Coordinates of C-alpha atoms and ligand atoms in Angstrom, one line a residue:
M1 CA 61.9 122.1 220.1
I2 CA 61.6 124.5 217.2
L3 CA 65.3 125.4 217.2
S4 CA 66.3 121.8 217.2
G5 CA 64.9 121.4 213.7
L6 CA 67.2 124.1 212.3
P7 CA 70.6 122.3 212.1
V8 CA 68.9 119.5 210.3
F9 CA 67.5 121.8 207.7
C10 CA 70.9 123.5 207.3
F11 CA 72.6 120.2 206.9
L12 CA 70.2 119.2 204.2
L13 CA 70.9 122.4 202.2
L14 CA 74.6 121.8 202.5
H15 CA 74.1 118.3 201.4
I16 CA 72.1 119.4 198.3
G17 CA 75.0 121.6 197.2
G18 CA 77.3 118.7 197.3
Q19 CA 75.1 116.1 195.6
A20 CA 74.5 117.4 192.1
F21 CA 75.5 120.2 189.9
E22 CA 75.5 122.9 192.5
I23 CA 72.5 125.1 193.0
L24 CA 74.5 128.0 194.5
P25 CA 76.3 130.3 192.1
G26 CA 80.0 129.9 191.7
D27 CA 82.7 129.5 189.1
S28 CA 81.4 126.1 188.1
L29 CA 78.1 125.7 186.2
N30 CA 75.1 124.8 188.3
H31 CA 71.7 123.4 187.4
Q32 CA 70.2 126.9 187.0
E33 CA 72.9 128.1 184.6
I34 CA 72.8 124.9 182.5
T35 CA 69.0 125.2 182.3
E36 CA 69.0 128.8 181.3
K37 CA 71.6 128.3 178.7
A38 CA 69.7 125.5 177.1
I39 CA 66.4 127.4 177.2
L40 CA 68.0 130.4 175.5
N41 CA 69.5 128.2 172.9
A42 CA 66.3 126.3 172.2
T43 CA 64.3 129.5 172.0
V44 CA 66.7 130.9 169.4
Q45 CA 66.2 127.7 167.4
A46 CA 62.4 128.0 167.7
C47 CA 62.4 131.7 166.6
R48 CA 64.7 130.9 163.7
A49 CA 62.5 128.0 162.5
L50 CA 59.5 130.2 162.7
A51 CA 61.1 132.9 160.7
L52 CA 62.2 130.4 158.1
A53 CA 58.6 129.0 157.9
E54 CA 57.2 132.5 157.5
G55 CA 59.7 133.9 155.1
T56 CA 60.9 136.6 157.5
N57 CA 64.5 137.5 158.4
F58 CA 66.2 136.2 161.4
N59 CA 69.4 137.5 163.0
F60 CA 71.1 135.5 165.7
P61 CA 71.5 137.4 169.0
A62 CA 75.1 138.1 170.2
Q63 CA 76.9 135.3 172.1
P64 CA 76.6 134.5 174.9
F65 CA 72.8 134.6 174.6
T66 CA 70.8 136.6 177.1
A67 CA 67.1 136.7 177.7
E68 CA 67.0 140.3 176.4
G69 CA 69.0 139.4 173.2
V70 CA 66.9 136.4 172.5
V71 CA 63.5 138.1 172.8
A72 CA 64.8 140.9 170.6
A73 CA 66.0 138.5 168.0
C74 CA 62.6 136.8 168.2
G75 CA 60.8 140.1 167.6
A76 CA 59.1 139.7 170.9
S77 CA 60.8 142.2 173.2
Q78 CA 57.4 142.8 174.9
S79 CA 57.6 139.2 176.2
L80 CA 60.9 139.7 178.1
K81 CA 59.3 139.6 181.5
T82 CA 57.2 136.5 180.8
F83 CA 60.2 134.8 179.2
Q84 CA 62.3 135.4 182.3
Q85 CA 59.4 134.2 184.5
A86 CA 59.1 131.0 182.5
I87 CA 62.9 130.4 182.7
T88 CA 62.7 130.9 186.5
S89 CA 59.8 128.5 186.8
V90 CA 61.7 125.7 185.0
K91 CA 64.8 126.4 187.1
L92 CA 62.9 126.3 190.4
R93 CA 61.4 123.0 189.6
N94 CA 64.8 121.7 188.6
I95 CA 66.5 122.6 191.8
R96 CA 63.4 121.4 193.8
V97 CA 64.4 117.9 192.8
D98 CA 67.4 118.2 195.1
I99 CA 65.0 118.9 198.0
R100 CA 62.1 116.7 197.2
Y101 CA 63.9 113.7 195.9
A102 CA 67.2 114.3 197.6
L103 CA 67.8 110.7 198.5
N104 CA 66.1 109.0 195.5
P105 CA 69.0 107.8 193.4
S106 CA 66.8 107.5 190.2
F107 CA 66.4 111.3 190.1
H108 CA 70.2 111.7 190.1
F109 CA 71.3 108.8 188.0
D110 CA 73.2 107.6 191.1
Q111 CA 73.7 103.9 191.9
E112 CA 73.6 102.8 188.3
M113 CA 69.8 103.7 188.2
F114 CA 70.0 104.2 184.4
V115 CA 66.7 102.5 183.5
Q116 CA 64.9 104.1 186.3
G117 CA 66.3 107.6 185.5
R118 CA 65.4 107.3 181.9
K119 CA 61.9 106.3 182.8
I120 CA 61.5 109.5 184.8
I121 CA 62.7 111.5 181.8
T122 CA 60.7 109.8 179.1
E123 CA 57.5 109.6 181.1
G124 CA 57.9 113.3 182.0
M125 CA 58.3 114.1 178.3
I126 CA 54.9 112.5 177.6
A127 CA 53.4 114.6 180.3
V128 CA 55.1 117.8 179.0
K129 CA 53.8 117.1 175.5
A130 CA 50.3 116.5 176.8
S131 CA 50.3 119.7 178.8
N132 CA 51.4 121.7 175.8
K133 CA 48.6 120.2 173.7
M134 CA 46.1 121.4 176.3
E135 CA 47.9 124.7 176.4
N136 CA 48.7 124.2 180.0
Y137 CA 52.1 125.7 179.7
E138 CA 52.8 126.2 183.4
A139 CA 52.4 122.5 184.0
A140 CA 54.7 121.8 181.0
R141 CA 57.4 124.1 182.5
Q142 CA 57.2 122.5 185.9
K143 CA 57.5 119.0 184.6
L144 CA 60.3 120.1 182.3
G145 CA 62.3 121.4 185.2
E146 CA 61.8 118.2 187.1
I147 CA 63.0 116.0 184.3
M148 CA 65.9 118.2 183.3
H149 CA 67.5 117.6 186.7
P150 CA 68.2 113.8 186.2
L151 CA 69.1 114.4 182.6
Q152 CA 71.8 117.0 183.6
D153 CA 72.9 114.8 186.6
F154 CA 73.7 111.9 184.2
Y155 CA 76.7 113.8 182.8
S156 CA 78.0 114.6 186.2
H157 CA 77.3 111.4 188.1
S158 CA 77.9 108.7 185.5
N159 CA 81.2 107.9 183.7
W160 CA 79.8 109.0 180.3
V161 CA 82.5 111.7 180.1
E162 CA 85.2 109.4 181.3
L163 CA 84.3 107.0 178.5
G164 CA 85.4 109.6 176.1
N165 CA 81.9 110.6 174.8
T166 CA 81.7 114.1 173.3
L167 CA 78.0 114.1 172.5
P168 CA 75.0 113.7 174.7
N169 CA 73.4 110.3 175.2
S170 CA 70.3 110.8 173.2
N171 CA 69.0 107.4 174.3
L172 CA 68.0 109.1 177.6
I173 CA 65.2 111.0 175.8
R174 CA 64.0 107.9 173.9
T175 CA 62.3 104.7 175.1
D176 CA 63.0 102.4 172.2
T177 CA 66.8 102.1 172.3
S178 CA 69.5 100.8 174.6
I179 CA 70.9 103.3 177.1
G180 CA 74.3 101.6 176.7
N181 CA 76.3 98.8 178.1
I182 CA 75.3 99.1 181.8
A183 CA 77.6 97.5 184.4
D184 CA 76.2 94.4 186.1
K185 CA 75.3 94.8 189.8
S186 CA 78.1 92.5 190.6
K187 CA 80.7 94.1 188.4
A188 CA 83.4 96.1 190.2
T189 CA 83.8 99.6 188.6
C190 CA 86.3 101.6 190.8
H191 CA 89.4 101.2 192.9
S192 CA 90.1 103.2 196.0
C193 CA 91.8 106.5 195.7
N194 CA 92.2 109.4 198.1
G195 CA 91.6 113.1 197.9
D196 CA 93.7 114.7 195.2
D197 CA 94.5 111.5 193.3
C198 CA 91.1 110.4 192.2
T199 CA 91.3 111.2 188.5
N200 CA 91.9 107.6 187.4
N201 CA 89.9 105.6 189.9
I202 CA 87.5 103.9 187.4
L203 CA 88.7 100.4 186.5
E204 CA 90.5 100.0 183.2
D205 CA 88.3 97.3 181.9
I206 CA 85.2 99.5 182.5
I207 CA 86.8 102.3 180.4
A208 CA 88.1 99.9 177.7
G209 CA 84.8 98.0 177.5
K210 CA 82.8 101.3 177.3
I211 CA 80.7 100.1 180.3
L212 CA 78.4 102.6 181.9
T213 CA 78.4 103.1 185.6
S214 CA 77.6 105.8 188.2
G215 CA 78.5 106.6 191.8
Y216 CA 76.8 105.6 195.0
F217 CA 75.7 108.3 197.4
G218 CA 74.6 108.2 201.0
I219 CA 74.5 110.4 204.1
A220 CA 74.6 109.2 207.7
P221 CA 72.6 107.7 209.1
L222 CA 71.1 106.6 205.8
V223 CA 74.2 105.3 204.2
S224 CA 73.1 102.9 201.6
T225 CA 75.0 99.7 201.5
K226 CA 77.4 100.1 198.6
P227 CA 78.1 96.8 196.9
S228 CA 81.7 95.9 196.9
G229 CA 83.8 97.4 194.1
K230 CA 81.3 100.1 193.1
C231 CA 82.3 103.7 192.6
S232 CA 81.0 106.4 194.9
H233 CA 79.7 109.9 194.2
G234 CA 82.4 111.5 196.3
G235 CA 82.7 114.6 198.4
A236 CA 82.7 115.4 202.1
L237 CA 79.0 114.6 202.6
D238 CA 79.0 111.3 200.8
Q239 CA 79.5 108.6 203.4
T240 CA 79.8 105.8 200.9
S241 CA 83.0 107.4 199.5
K242 CA 84.7 106.6 202.8
I243 CA 83.9 102.9 202.3
K244 CA 86.2 100.9 199.9
P245 CA 86.7 101.6 197.1
T246 CA 87.1 105.1 198.6
G247 CA 86.9 108.3 196.6
G248 CA 84.4 109.4 194.0
I249 CA 83.7 110.3 190.4
N250 CA 81.2 113.2 190.3
K251 CA 81.8 116.3 188.2
D252 CA 79.4 118.6 190.0
S253 CA 81.9 121.4 190.3
F254 CA 85.6 122.1 189.8
N255 CA 86.2 121.0 193.4
S256 CA 84.5 117.6 192.9
S257 CA 86.3 114.2 192.8
H258 CA 86.4 114.4 189.0
G259 CA 86.3 118.2 188.9
H260 CA 88.8 118.3 186.1
L261 CA 86.0 117.0 183.9
H262 CA 83.4 119.5 185.2
T263 CA 83.4 121.7 182.1
Q264 CA 82.9 118.7 179.7
A265 CA 80.1 117.4 181.9
A266 CA 78.3 120.7 182.2
N267 CA 78.6 121.3 178.4
L268 CA 77.2 117.9 177.7
A269 CA 74.4 118.5 180.2
T270 CA 73.6 121.8 178.4
A271 CA 73.6 120.1 175.0
A272 CA 71.4 117.3 176.3
T273 CA 69.0 119.8 177.8
S274 CA 68.9 121.6 174.4
Q275 CA 68.1 118.3 172.7
L276 CA 65.3 117.6 175.1
L277 CA 63.8 121.0 174.4
E278 CA 64.2 120.5 170.7
N279 CA 62.3 117.2 171.0
I280 CA 59.5 119.0 172.9
R281 CA 59.5 121.8 170.3
L282 CA 59.2 119.5 167.3
E283 CA 56.2 117.8 168.9
A284 CA 54.5 121.1 170.0
G285 CA 55.3 123.3 167.0
N286 CA 57.3 126.5 167.2
R287 CA 54.5 128.8 168.3
P288 CA 53.2 126.7 171.2
F289 CA 56.8 126.0 172.2
L290 CA 57.4 129.7 172.4
Q291 CA 54.3 130.1 174.5
M292 CA 55.6 127.5 176.8
V293 CA 58.7 129.6 177.4
G294 CA 56.6 132.7 177.9
I295 CA 57.1 134.2 174.5
S296 CA 53.9 135.4 172.9
K297 CA 54.8 136.5 169.5
G298 CA 51.1 136.5 168.9
S299 CA 51.6 136.0 165.3
S300 CA 54.6 137.4 163.5
R301 CA 52.2 138.8 161.0
A302 CA 51.4 142.4 160.7
L303 CA 48.0 144.1 161.0
C304 CA 47.9 146.7 158.2
F305 CA 45.6 149.6 157.6
V306 CA 45.6 151.2 154.2
T307 CA 43.5 154.3 154.5
D308 CA 42.1 156.8 152.1
T309 CA 42.7 160.3 153.6
S310 CA 41.3 162.4 150.8
K311 CA 38.8 165.1 151.7
S312 CA 35.7 163.2 150.9
M313 CA 36.7 160.8 153.7
S314 CA 36.4 163.6 156.3
D315 CA 33.0 162.3 157.4
D316 CA 34.3 158.8 157.6
I317 CA 37.7 159.2 159.1
A318 CA 36.2 159.0 162.6
V319 CA 34.7 155.7 161.7
V320 CA 38.0 154.5 160.3
K321 CA 39.6 155.4 163.7
T322 CA 37.0 153.6 165.6
V323 CA 37.0 150.5 163.5
T324 CA 40.8 150.4 163.5
S325 CA 41.0 150.7 167.3
S326 CA 38.4 148.0 167.7
I327 CA 40.2 145.6 165.4
I328 CA 43.5 146.1 167.2
N329 CA 41.8 145.9 170.7
S330 CA 40.1 142.6 169.8
Q331 CA 43.5 141.0 169.1
V332 CA 45.7 142.5 171.8
G333 CA 46.5 139.9 174.4
T334 CA 45.2 137.0 172.4
E335 CA 47.1 134.4 170.5
N336 CA 46.3 136.4 167.4
E337 CA 48.0 139.6 168.5
S338 CA 50.0 141.1 165.7
S339 CA 53.7 141.7 166.2
V340 CA 53.7 144.7 163.9
Y341 CA 51.3 147.4 162.9
I342 CA 51.5 149.2 159.6
L343 CA 49.6 152.2 158.4
V344 CA 49.7 153.5 154.8
P345 CA 47.6 156.6 154.1
F346 CA 46.8 157.4 150.5
S347 CA 44.9 160.0 148.6
D348 CA 45.7 161.6 145.2
P349 CA 48.3 162.1 143.9
G350 CA 50.2 160.8 146.9
F351 CA 50.4 157.7 149.0
G352 CA 52.4 156.9 152.1
P353 CA 54.5 157.3 154.0
L354 CA 54.4 153.9 155.5
I355 CA 54.3 153.9 159.3
R356 CA 55.4 150.8 161.1
T357 CA 55.5 150.0 164.8
S358 CA 55.1 147.1 167.2
D359 CA 53.5 149.3 169.8
A360 CA 49.7 149.0 169.6
T361 CA 49.1 152.1 171.7
L362 CA 51.5 154.3 169.8
F363 CA 49.9 153.0 166.6
K364 CA 46.4 153.9 167.6
D365 CA 47.7 157.4 168.5
V366 CA 49.1 157.8 165.0
V367 CA 45.8 156.6 163.4
N368 CA 43.9 159.0 165.7
D369 CA 46.0 161.9 164.3
L370 CA 44.9 161.2 160.7
T371 CA 43.1 164.0 159.0
A372 CA 41.3 163.9 155.7
T373 CA 42.6 166.4 153.2
G374 CA 43.6 166.6 149.6
G375 CA 42.5 164.4 146.7
G376 CA 41.4 166.6 143.8
D377 CA 39.3 164.3 141.8
I378 CA 37.2 161.3 142.3
E379 CA 39.7 158.5 142.1
E380 CA 42.5 157.8 144.6
M381 CA 45.8 155.9 144.7
S382 CA 44.3 152.9 146.6
L383 CA 46.2 150.2 144.9
S384 CA 49.5 152.0 145.3
G385 CA 48.9 152.2 149.0
L386 CA 47.9 148.5 149.1
Q387 CA 50.9 147.5 147.1
L388 CA 53.3 149.3 149.5
A389 CA 51.6 147.6 152.5
L390 CA 51.8 144.2 150.8
A391 CA 55.5 144.7 150.0
S392 CA 56.4 145.6 153.6
A393 CA 54.3 143.2 155.6
P394 CA 55.4 139.7 156.7
F395 CA 53.7 136.7 155.1
N396 CA 50.3 135.8 156.4
S397 CA 49.5 139.4 157.4
E398 CA 46.1 141.0 157.3
I399 CA 45.2 144.2 155.6
F400 CA 42.2 146.5 156.0
L401 CA 41.7 149.0 153.2
F402 CA 39.3 151.9 153.8
T403 CA 38.1 154.0 151.0
D404 CA 35.0 155.6 149.4
A405 CA 36.6 156.0 146.0
P406 CA 37.4 153.9 143.0
A407 CA 41.1 153.1 142.3
K408 CA 42.9 155.5 140.1
D409 CA 45.8 153.1 139.6
K410 CA 43.8 150.2 138.2
H411 CA 46.8 149.1 136.1
L412 CA 48.4 147.7 139.3
K413 CA 45.6 145.1 139.7
N414 CA 47.7 142.1 138.4
A415 CA 50.8 143.1 140.3
V416 CA 48.7 143.4 143.5
I417 CA 47.0 140.1 143.0
A418 CA 50.4 138.4 142.5
L419 CA 51.7 140.0 145.7
I420 CA 48.6 138.9 147.6
E421 CA 49.1 135.3 146.4
R422 CA 52.8 135.2 147.1
T423 CA 52.6 136.6 150.6
Q424 CA 49.4 134.8 151.6
T425 CA 48.0 138.1 152.8
V426 CA 44.3 138.6 153.5
V427 CA 42.9 141.9 152.3
N428 CA 39.6 143.2 153.5
F429 CA 38.0 146.2 151.8
M430 CA 36.1 148.5 154.0
I431 CA 34.3 150.6 151.4
T432 CA 32.1 153.3 152.7
D433 CA 28.7 152.5 151.4
S434 CA 27.5 155.3 149.2
V435 CA 23.9 154.9 150.2
V436 CA 24.7 155.2 153.8
T437 CA 27.0 158.1 153.1
N438 CA 24.4 159.9 151.0
R439 CA 21.7 159.4 153.5
R440 CA 23.8 160.7 156.4
K441 CA 24.9 163.7 154.4
R442 CA 21.4 164.6 153.5
S443 CA 20.3 164.4 157.1
N444 CA 23.1 166.7 158.0
N445 CA 21.8 169.2 155.4
N446 CA 25.2 169.8 153.9
Q447 CA 26.9 168.9 150.6
P448 CA 24.3 166.5 149.2
Q449 CA 26.9 165.6 146.5
T450 CA 29.1 162.6 147.3
R451 CA 31.2 160.1 145.5
A452 CA 29.6 156.8 144.8
I453 CA 31.5 153.7 143.7
S454 CA 30.0 152.2 140.6
E455 CA 29.4 148.5 140.3
S456 CA 32.3 148.0 138.0
D457 CA 34.7 150.0 140.3
A458 CA 33.5 147.9 143.3
Q459 CA 34.2 144.8 141.3
L460 CA 37.9 145.5 141.2
Y461 CA 38.0 145.6 145.0
K462 CA 35.9 142.4 145.2
D463 CA 38.3 140.6 142.8
L464 CA 41.2 141.6 145.0
A465 CA 39.5 140.5 148.2
Q466 CA 38.5 137.3 146.6
A467 CA 42.1 136.6 145.5
S468 CA 43.2 136.9 149.1
G469 CA 40.3 135.2 150.8
G470 CA 39.4 138.4 152.5
D471 CA 36.2 140.2 153.1
P472 CA 34.9 142.2 150.1
S473 CA 32.0 143.5 152.0
T474 CA 31.3 147.2 152.2
G475 CA 29.4 149.5 154.3
I476 CA 31.1 150.3 157.5
Q477 CA 28.8 150.7 160.4
E478 CA 28.2 154.3 160.9
P479 CA 28.4 155.6 164.4
R480 CA 25.1 156.8 165.7
T481 CA 26.3 160.2 166.9
D482 CA 24.7 162.4 164.3
G483 CA 21.4 160.6 163.8
Ligands
NAG1 C1 87.1 125.0 195.6 O1 88.4 125.0 195.6 C2 89.0 126.3 195.7 C3 90.5 126.1 195.6 O2 90.8 125.2 194.6 C4 88.6 126.9 197.0 O3 89.1 128.2 197.0 C5 87.1 127.0 197.1 O4 86.7 127.5 198.4 C6 86.5 125.6 196.9 N1 85.1 125.7 196.9 C7 84.3 124.8 197.6 C8 82.8 125.0 197.4 O5 84.8 123.9 198.3
NAG2 C1 71.9 124.4 170.9 O1 70.8 123.6 170.4 C2 71.2 122.8 169.3 C3 70.0 122.1 168.8 O2 69.3 121.4 169.7 C4 72.3 121.8 169.8 O3 72.7 121.0 168.7 C5 73.4 122.5 170.4 O4 74.3 121.6 170.9 C6 73.0 123.5 171.4 N1 74.1 124.3 171.9 C7 74.4 124.2 173.2 C8 75.5 125.1 173.6 O5 73.9 123.5 174.0
NAG3 C1 42.6 133.5 166.3 O1 42.5 133.3 164.9 C2 41.9 132.1 164.6 C3 41.9 131.9 163.1 O2 41.4 133.1 162.5 C4 40.5 131.9 165.2 O3 40.0 130.7 164.9 C5 40.6 132.1 166.7 O4 39.3 132.0 167.3 C6 41.3 133.4 167.0 N1 41.5 133.5 168.5 C7 41.1 134.5 169.2 C8 41.4 134.4 170.7 O5 40.5 135.5 168.7

């Protein structure tokens, strides 16, 4: 009983391989390879568009694109695994169509089911877009895989390639246009051919009239009744191709009836899949599209910390470390996660060097190694440090500046404001409140003297914060370890 089911299952798998772009690897391009190529291509386009919008550089990955190359070009190498998982998810849903809807001609553009096939694609696109809006990206990926299958099959199962088309049929991803001049149900489209000599079995008037047709497909005992004169899919498993007109027209692999056109069909299927993805991207926006394909760039902005490391900060440097860590931690794993972290220490007379990494853990280690030394007099090079950070960070970044001192380099004020405005960067000043500092220092019974920022010195920082839309507030929360 149990064993008797096995041959049927095996037969079905064989049949699947013969009915569409193949799902097993081989020389010819299968649905998985077509899908992966298109996703890699569309992802590159998304990252490039995002870089353009944000004023950052973009370098194309080397051809042929790989998942590794694409995430690196996107500045999102940390997303490699989720990117690969997303691609796999789309591919699995794609090939599942050959199991779930094996004998439904609309899902394969067989039997001249052009209107029905397009309906599956365009209704699926609406569902994908709705899922993206709700940030339900897995649902979007699954529906995408499902509608990519018929879209890709169109190029293998119809005579689009034989009609001389070199571009995808973009009407298949639209609802408001004609798909083309579809053959009448009663119109003959093929003449019989056998085996090796099937390259010219489509009737001349069909080709000359640019009339769209596709092959019939059926397996025993479910052979559909092929109307007289219609083309068949072709191949050993297609029983309809043994009924006149014999032979077939599919381009699923190099060995197919029209295998000499396999490469053209597969390339058009790839381009069409890229177009479908582009349509989805333009609706979703670049960032949500990238999330759909598993790439979390967070934002491509940087999180920057410009920190006073002069001696007077020695009591505050621990707070700087705590606050820095908590700001980073609050963003890691969220949509707002920064792709780059920048640290610029400053004191007097020096500032820098700038430290830049995309590794949050490494960055926190670097911050934790900071020590407060140097700085001879009261004022420090805060604006120089800020200017360096502004010049290095991508647009739309966020900067936190920690200090307890007035700026020594006040002359940079206008240059800094201009940079803030040009880069749309938010600058938050975390100025150690002198009252808090004094109180704490007194309670510690050491060095009652401390620096205090005068109202006019504080105003400079407030002006800068205001120019950026950042937080001018002061007074970092002191940890309660010494009280
Ligand atoms: C395709 O044809 C080649 C020879 O042309 C043959 O070696 C190969 O086994 C065939 N593949 C399939 C899946 O039939
Ligand atoms: C890559 O995507 C672009 C934009 O959608 C498209 O024009 C191009 O044909 C695609 N390339 C391939 C190889 O599919
Ligand atoms: C991300 O940032 C936006 C804008 O600042 C904010 O509205 C949103 O709540 C943040 N999301 C998370 C998860 O923190």
